[in-house]
XYZ file of C-alpha atoms in Angstrom:
228
model
C 90.153 68.126 54.949
C 89.267 71.841 54.665
C 92.114 74.323 54.912
C 92.722 76.048 58.230
C 91.225 79.274 56.882
C 87.876 77.642 56.092
C 87.844 75.781 59.407
C 88.383 79.051 61.245
C 85.648 80.844 59.284
C 83.261 77.963 59.965
C 84.110 78.100 63.664
C 83.539 81.869 63.788
C 80.197 81.521 62.005
C 79.116 78.782 64.427
C 80.184 80.863 67.421
C 77.880 83.666 66.270
C 74.959 81.312 66.647
C 75.711 81.080 70.357
C 76.835 84.568 71.343
C 77.156 88.045 69.804
C 80.358 89.003 68.014
C 81.672 91.091 70.887
C 81.476 87.952 73.030
C 83.327 85.733 70.547
C 86.933 85.164 71.647
C 89.717 84.457 69.209
C 91.084 81.686 71.397
C 87.688 79.930 71.375
C 87.505 80.177 67.580
C 90.962 78.636 67.282
C 90.112 75.809 69.662
C 86.847 75.052 67.859
C 88.702 74.932 64.533
C 91.394 72.662 65.977
C 94.262 75.042 65.220
C 96.535 77.232 67.304
C 95.709 80.824 68.106
C 98.886 81.815 66.293
C 97.554 80.168 63.129
C 94.366 82.206 63.509
C 96.322 85.455 63.758
C 98.578 84.439 60.887
C 95.525 83.966 58.686
C 93.532 87.075 59.614
C 95.789 89.380 61.598
C 93.124 90.454 64.072
C 89.536 89.920 65.104
C 88.502 92.680 62.695
C 90.343 90.836 59.921
C 88.458 87.663 60.783
C 85.166 89.579 60.682
C 85.913 91.059 57.259
C 86.889 87.667 55.870
C 83.710 86.093 57.241
C 81.529 88.842 55.745
C 83.301 88.452 52.401
C 82.867 84.690 52.333
C 79.179 84.803 53.158
C 78.556 87.480 50.522
C 80.487 85.534 47.885
C 78.601 82.349 48.717
C 75.256 84.138 48.499
C 76.001 85.817 45.171
C 77.272 82.574 43.691
C 74.069 80.806 44.752
C 71.856 83.504 43.199
C 73.805 83.511 39.943
C 73.691 79.717 39.804
C 69.905 79.729 40.287
C 69.576 82.315 37.526
C 71.735 80.328 35.125
C 69.949 77.062 35.872
C 66.517 78.616 35.364
C 67.492 80.495 32.194
C 68.783 77.250 30.687
C 65.440 75.517 31.128
C 63.198 75.210 28.118
C 60.137 77.432 28.421
C 61.561 79.641 31.163
C 60.822 83.340 30.859
C 62.090 86.497 32.541
C 59.568 86.086 35.339
C 60.843 82.579 36.053
C 64.442 83.818 36.233
C 63.648 86.651 38.627
C 61.426 84.392 40.731
C 64.284 81.890 41.097
C 66.645 84.662 42.202
C 64.023 85.981 44.632
C 63.472 82.558 46.154
C 67.205 82.047 46.617
C 67.580 85.517 48.152
C 64.673 85.161 50.564
C 65.825 81.777 51.813
C 69.370 83.016 52.305
C 68.234 86.168 54.123
C 66.083 84.116 56.484
C 68.774 81.579 57.366
C 71.970 83.650 57.171
C 72.227 86.820 59.295
C 75.181 88.055 57.224
C 73.133 87.973 54.040
C 70.234 89.755 55.718
C 72.594 92.436 57.045
C 74.226 92.881 53.635
C 70.857 93.282 51.932
C 69.274 95.618 54.471
C 72.186 97.480 56.061
C 70.887 96.433 59.502
C 73.186 94.178 61.466
C 71.706 94.341 64.951
C 73.912 93.741 67.974
C 75.061 90.192 67.256
C 77.097 90.720 64.102
C 80.445 92.468 63.614
C 80.324 96.030 62.352
C 81.811 94.935 59.021
C 78.592 93.024 58.285
C 76.691 96.217 57.477
C 78.363 99.592 56.926
C 76.573 102.658 58.237
C 73.832 103.981 55.957
C 74.486 107.638 54.961
C 72.251 110.252 56.518
C 69.509 111.739 54.284
C 70.618 114.437 51.822
C 74.292 113.541 52.162
C 76.086 112.038 49.168
C 76.617 108.304 49.756
C 80.213 107.137 49.853
C 81.520 105.196 46.897
C 80.661 101.534 47.499
C 83.634 99.565 48.714
C 84.084 95.922 47.844
C 85.900 92.848 49.007
C 87.573 91.411 45.934
C 84.678 92.376 43.720
C 81.915 91.668 46.245
C 79.637 94.730 46.720
C 79.709 95.905 50.311
C 76.696 98.200 50.613
C 72.999 97.381 50.243
C 72.647 99.608 47.187
C 75.687 98.152 45.441
C 74.507 94.635 46.240
C 71.062 95.393 44.795
C 72.736 96.674 41.633
C 74.772 93.485 41.366
C 71.642 91.351 41.743
C 69.830 93.431 39.101
C 72.697 93.154 36.632
C 73.038 89.404 37.197
C 69.316 88.899 36.600
C 69.322 91.056 33.462
C 72.316 89.180 32.055
C 70.673 85.823 32.749
C 67.387 86.884 31.143
C 68.984 88.171 27.952
C 71.518 85.357 27.765
C 68.830 82.681 27.897
C 67.396 80.957 24.817
C 65.245 83.546 23.066
C 66.993 86.475 24.737
C 68.712 89.243 22.845
C 72.093 88.781 24.498
C 72.105 92.504 25.337
C 70.324 93.534 28.556
C 68.195 96.462 27.383
C 66.707 99.234 29.427
C 63.331 97.508 29.727
C 64.943 94.317 31.033
C 67.094 96.245 33.485
C 64.098 98.203 34.745
C 62.072 95.029 35.234
C 64.965 93.329 37.047
C 65.480 96.435 39.184
C 61.827 96.306 40.215
C 62.139 92.580 40.920
C 65.113 93.148 43.206
C 63.393 95.984 45.057
C 60.242 93.924 45.557
C 62.331 91.002 46.783
C 64.070 93.258 49.301
C 60.684 94.428 50.561
C 59.815 90.789 51.256
C 63.082 90.402 53.183
C 61.858 93.146 55.532
C 58.162 92.221 55.523
C 57.827 88.522 54.602
C 54.919 87.122 52.631
C 53.026 84.079 53.827
C 55.695 81.963 52.123
C 58.821 82.477 50.056
C 57.098 80.755 47.146
C 54.213 83.227 47.244
C 56.673 86.120 47.226
C 58.526 84.611 44.274
C 55.260 84.306 42.329
C 54.553 87.997 42.943
C 58.026 88.867 41.659
C 57.467 86.796 38.518
C 54.089 88.449 37.935
C 55.544 91.943 38.317
C 58.348 91.247 35.830
C 55.949 89.866 33.219
C 53.574 92.812 33.566
C 56.395 95.334 33.238
C 57.952 93.675 30.208
C 54.643 93.180 28.435
C 53.731 96.816 29.093
C 56.978 98.017 27.499
C 57.742 95.441 24.850
C 54.696 93.250 24.416
C 55.037 89.464 24.435
C 58.469 89.763 22.799
C 59.804 91.105 26.092
C 59.793 87.585 27.505
C 62.744 85.293 27.108
C 60.486 82.651 25.628
C 57.003 81.277 26.077
C 55.912 81.383 29.743
C 56.397 78.203 31.733
C 53.123 76.387 32.462
C 54.186 76.213 36.127
C 55.333 79.818 36.409
C 52.502 80.799 38.735
C 50.302 82.724 36.285
C 47.684 84.834 37.913
């Protein structure tokens, strides 16, 4: 049986599917989780504490899923850098569509339904952005999260069979572009997530070939990588 903490986080997440955060009551979360309200307060201290824990869990789950998709793709024979970035893009797009916390973390836009902790305020133009805060190592600003996704993709590409083991500037630039293109599809979706992922793969291959030639790929392109 899941621990009380996970039951409470699940109950809070489910409640957000029914009403906005300002309408979610702590007592209702406790009842839905099958625990006492005192247990809820012992775990999180306050409603704000519950919100922060929920944001942290959803971000951790998302990042773990992206990094797992990168590792699985990089381990496949014949996978190239485009395949790795396409896998990460597909995972990101699906998560952003189905999980409002992930979408808020990626875009900085939480709307009215989510707690404020889901998306910190974006700094005004021409003002220095605050140093990104984190929840136990989880980036908590859209820019910091994009950097984390870029670094994870670059590490997966260069750690794959045929990679150099050292994410170079060309790989980082290609992965940066892949992340930024993926984020644009979060805001303005393509006809399908698969089509968007193919565009990401194509962009990465073009950028790496322009800088490094065929050697910029992790290995020979996959025959199902969506060549154009």
